[in-house]
Rosetta silent file (secondary structure, phi, psi, omega in degrees, C-alpha in Angstrom):
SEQUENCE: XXXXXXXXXXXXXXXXXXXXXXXXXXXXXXXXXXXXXXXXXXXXXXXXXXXXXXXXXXXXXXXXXXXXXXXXXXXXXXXXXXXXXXXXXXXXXXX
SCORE:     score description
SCORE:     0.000 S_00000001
   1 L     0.000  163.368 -160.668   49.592  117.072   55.884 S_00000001
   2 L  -103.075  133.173 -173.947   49.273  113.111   56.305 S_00000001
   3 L  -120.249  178.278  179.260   48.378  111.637   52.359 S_00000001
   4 L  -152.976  119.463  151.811   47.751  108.270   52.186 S_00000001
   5 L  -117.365  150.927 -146.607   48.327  105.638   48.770 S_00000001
   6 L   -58.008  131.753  179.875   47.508  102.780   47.392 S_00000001
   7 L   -50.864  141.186  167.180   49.459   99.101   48.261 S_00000001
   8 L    74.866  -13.689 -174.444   52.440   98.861   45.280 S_00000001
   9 L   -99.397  107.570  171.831   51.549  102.306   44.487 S_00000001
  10 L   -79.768  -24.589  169.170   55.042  103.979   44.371 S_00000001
  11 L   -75.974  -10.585  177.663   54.094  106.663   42.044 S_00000001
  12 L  -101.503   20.363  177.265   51.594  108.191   44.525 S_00000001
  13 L  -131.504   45.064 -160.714   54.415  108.345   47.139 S_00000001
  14 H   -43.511  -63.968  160.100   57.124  110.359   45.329 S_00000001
  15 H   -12.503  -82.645 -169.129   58.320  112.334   48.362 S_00000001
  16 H   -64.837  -22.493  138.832   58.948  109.353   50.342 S_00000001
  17 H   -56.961  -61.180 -174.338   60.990  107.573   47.505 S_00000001
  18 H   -72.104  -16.673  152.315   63.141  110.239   46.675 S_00000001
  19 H   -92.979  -20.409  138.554   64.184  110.283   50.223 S_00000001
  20 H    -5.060  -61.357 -153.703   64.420  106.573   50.285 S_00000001
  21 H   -97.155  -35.129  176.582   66.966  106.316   47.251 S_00000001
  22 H   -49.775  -60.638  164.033   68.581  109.734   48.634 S_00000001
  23 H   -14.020  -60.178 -179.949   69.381  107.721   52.006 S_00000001
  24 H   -56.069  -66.042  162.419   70.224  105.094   50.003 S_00000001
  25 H   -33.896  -91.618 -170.773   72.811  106.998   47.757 S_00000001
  26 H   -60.663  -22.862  162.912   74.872  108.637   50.207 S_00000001
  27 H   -77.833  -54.265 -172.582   75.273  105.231   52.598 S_00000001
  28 H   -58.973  -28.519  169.992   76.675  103.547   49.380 S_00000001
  29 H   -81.918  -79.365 -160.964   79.243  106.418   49.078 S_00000001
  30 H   -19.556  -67.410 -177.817   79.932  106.932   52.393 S_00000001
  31 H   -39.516  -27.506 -164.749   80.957  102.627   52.340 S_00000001
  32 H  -109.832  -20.012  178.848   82.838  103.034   49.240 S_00000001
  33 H   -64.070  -58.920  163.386   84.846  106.338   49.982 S_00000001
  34 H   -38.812  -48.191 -157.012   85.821  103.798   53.503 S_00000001
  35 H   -75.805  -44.000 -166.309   85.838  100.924   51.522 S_00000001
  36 H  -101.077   -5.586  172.930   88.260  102.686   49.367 S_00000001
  37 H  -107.998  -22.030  171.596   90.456  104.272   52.116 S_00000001
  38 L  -125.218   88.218 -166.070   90.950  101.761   54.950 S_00000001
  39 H   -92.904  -27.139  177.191   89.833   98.590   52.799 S_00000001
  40 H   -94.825   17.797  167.725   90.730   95.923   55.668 S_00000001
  41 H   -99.967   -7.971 -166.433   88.942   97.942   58.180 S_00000001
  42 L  -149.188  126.745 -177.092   85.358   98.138   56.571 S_00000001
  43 L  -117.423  157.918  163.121   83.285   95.160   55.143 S_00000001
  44 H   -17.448  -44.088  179.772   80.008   95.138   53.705 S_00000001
  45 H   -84.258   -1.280  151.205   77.886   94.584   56.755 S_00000001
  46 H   -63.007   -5.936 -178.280   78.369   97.630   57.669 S_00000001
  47 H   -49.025  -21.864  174.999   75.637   99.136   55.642 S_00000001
  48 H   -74.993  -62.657  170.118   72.853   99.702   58.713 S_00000001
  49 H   -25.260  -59.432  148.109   75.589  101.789   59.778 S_00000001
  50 H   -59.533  -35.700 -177.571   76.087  103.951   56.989 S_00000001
  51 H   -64.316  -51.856  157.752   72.716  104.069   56.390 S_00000001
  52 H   -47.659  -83.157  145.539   72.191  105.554   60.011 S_00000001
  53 H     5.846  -93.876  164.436   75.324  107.770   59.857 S_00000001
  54 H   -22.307  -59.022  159.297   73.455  109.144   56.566 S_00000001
  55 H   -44.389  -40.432  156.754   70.223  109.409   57.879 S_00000001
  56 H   -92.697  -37.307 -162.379   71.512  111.765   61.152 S_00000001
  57 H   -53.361  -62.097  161.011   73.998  113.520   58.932 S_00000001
  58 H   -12.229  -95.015 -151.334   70.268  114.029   56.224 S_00000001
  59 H   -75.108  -14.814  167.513   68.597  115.498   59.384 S_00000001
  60 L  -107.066   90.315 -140.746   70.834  117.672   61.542 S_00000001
  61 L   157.456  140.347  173.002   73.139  119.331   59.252 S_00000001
  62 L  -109.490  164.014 -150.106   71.773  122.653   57.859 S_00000001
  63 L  -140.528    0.635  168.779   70.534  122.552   54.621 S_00000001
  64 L  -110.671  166.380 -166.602   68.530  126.032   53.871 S_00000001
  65 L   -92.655   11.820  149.975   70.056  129.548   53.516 S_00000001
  66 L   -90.948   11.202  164.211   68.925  130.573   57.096 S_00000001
  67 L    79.701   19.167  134.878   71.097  127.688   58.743 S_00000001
  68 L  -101.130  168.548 -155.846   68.262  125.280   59.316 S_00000001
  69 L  -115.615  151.189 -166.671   68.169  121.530   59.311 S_00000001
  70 H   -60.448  -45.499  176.338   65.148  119.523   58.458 S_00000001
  71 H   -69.065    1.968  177.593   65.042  118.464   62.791 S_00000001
  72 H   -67.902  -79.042 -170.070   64.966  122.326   63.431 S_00000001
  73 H   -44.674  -57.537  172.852   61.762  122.466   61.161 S_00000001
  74 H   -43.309  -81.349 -169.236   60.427  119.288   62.396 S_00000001
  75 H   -97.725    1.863  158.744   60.326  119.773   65.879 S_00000001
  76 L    89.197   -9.613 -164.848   59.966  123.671   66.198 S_00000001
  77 L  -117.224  158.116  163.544   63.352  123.798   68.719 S_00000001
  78 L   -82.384  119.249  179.159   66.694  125.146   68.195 S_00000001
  79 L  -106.529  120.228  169.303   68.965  121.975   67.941 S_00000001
  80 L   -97.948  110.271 -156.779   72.436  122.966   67.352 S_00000001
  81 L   -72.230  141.798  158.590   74.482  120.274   65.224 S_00000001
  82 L   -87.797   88.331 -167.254   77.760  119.218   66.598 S_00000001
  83 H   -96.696    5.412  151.016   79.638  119.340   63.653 S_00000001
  84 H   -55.675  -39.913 -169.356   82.892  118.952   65.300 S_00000001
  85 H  -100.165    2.345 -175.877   82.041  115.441   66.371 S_00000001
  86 L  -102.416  125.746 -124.090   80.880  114.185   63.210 S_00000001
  87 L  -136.303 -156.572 -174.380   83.976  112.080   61.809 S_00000001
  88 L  -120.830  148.817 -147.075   84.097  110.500   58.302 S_00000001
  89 L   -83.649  126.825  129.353   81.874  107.167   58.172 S_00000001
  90 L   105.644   11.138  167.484   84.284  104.019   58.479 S_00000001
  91 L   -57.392  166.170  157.842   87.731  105.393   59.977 S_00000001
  92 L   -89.114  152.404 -173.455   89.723  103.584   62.455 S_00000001
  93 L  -133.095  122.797  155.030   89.417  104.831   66.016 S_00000001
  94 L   -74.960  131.959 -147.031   91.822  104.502   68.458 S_00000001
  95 L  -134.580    0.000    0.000   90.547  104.076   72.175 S_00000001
């Protein structure tokens, strides 16, 4: 169901914080586990990146004990994550 709260009011939007700072969280690790394994390959500005990288990792990945992911739930279809293609945030790639 669609809530609605008050301008500045962050306590009436818990939900929506707590996935906020989750989001938040796991892009600063992801940057610093890179950060700490290839340090002249990954700078700072990468952070929209992690934060995206986080953010599909969040929603297709399954995360309940029948093997669905929050875009499963969301959109009613079976999406099947390619987790073979998902690579560790901030390696070097070869071409």
């Amino acid at each position: 169901p669609l809530t609605f709260c008050g301008v500045n009011a962050h306590f009436q939007n818990g939900i929506a914080e707590k996935r906020i700072r989750d989001l938040q969280e796991r892009a600063r690790k992801q940057l610093l586990h890179a950060k700490s394994r290839w340090p002249s390959a990954v700078e700072l500005c990468l952070w929209p990146y992690a934060l995206r990288n986080a953010n599909h990792l969040m929603a297709t990945l399954p995360d309940k004990e029948d093997g669905s992911c929050p875009l499963e739930r969301f959109t009613g279809t079976d999406v099947s994550p390619r987790i073979k293609t998902n690579h560790t945030f901030g390696c070097p790639v070869y071409a």
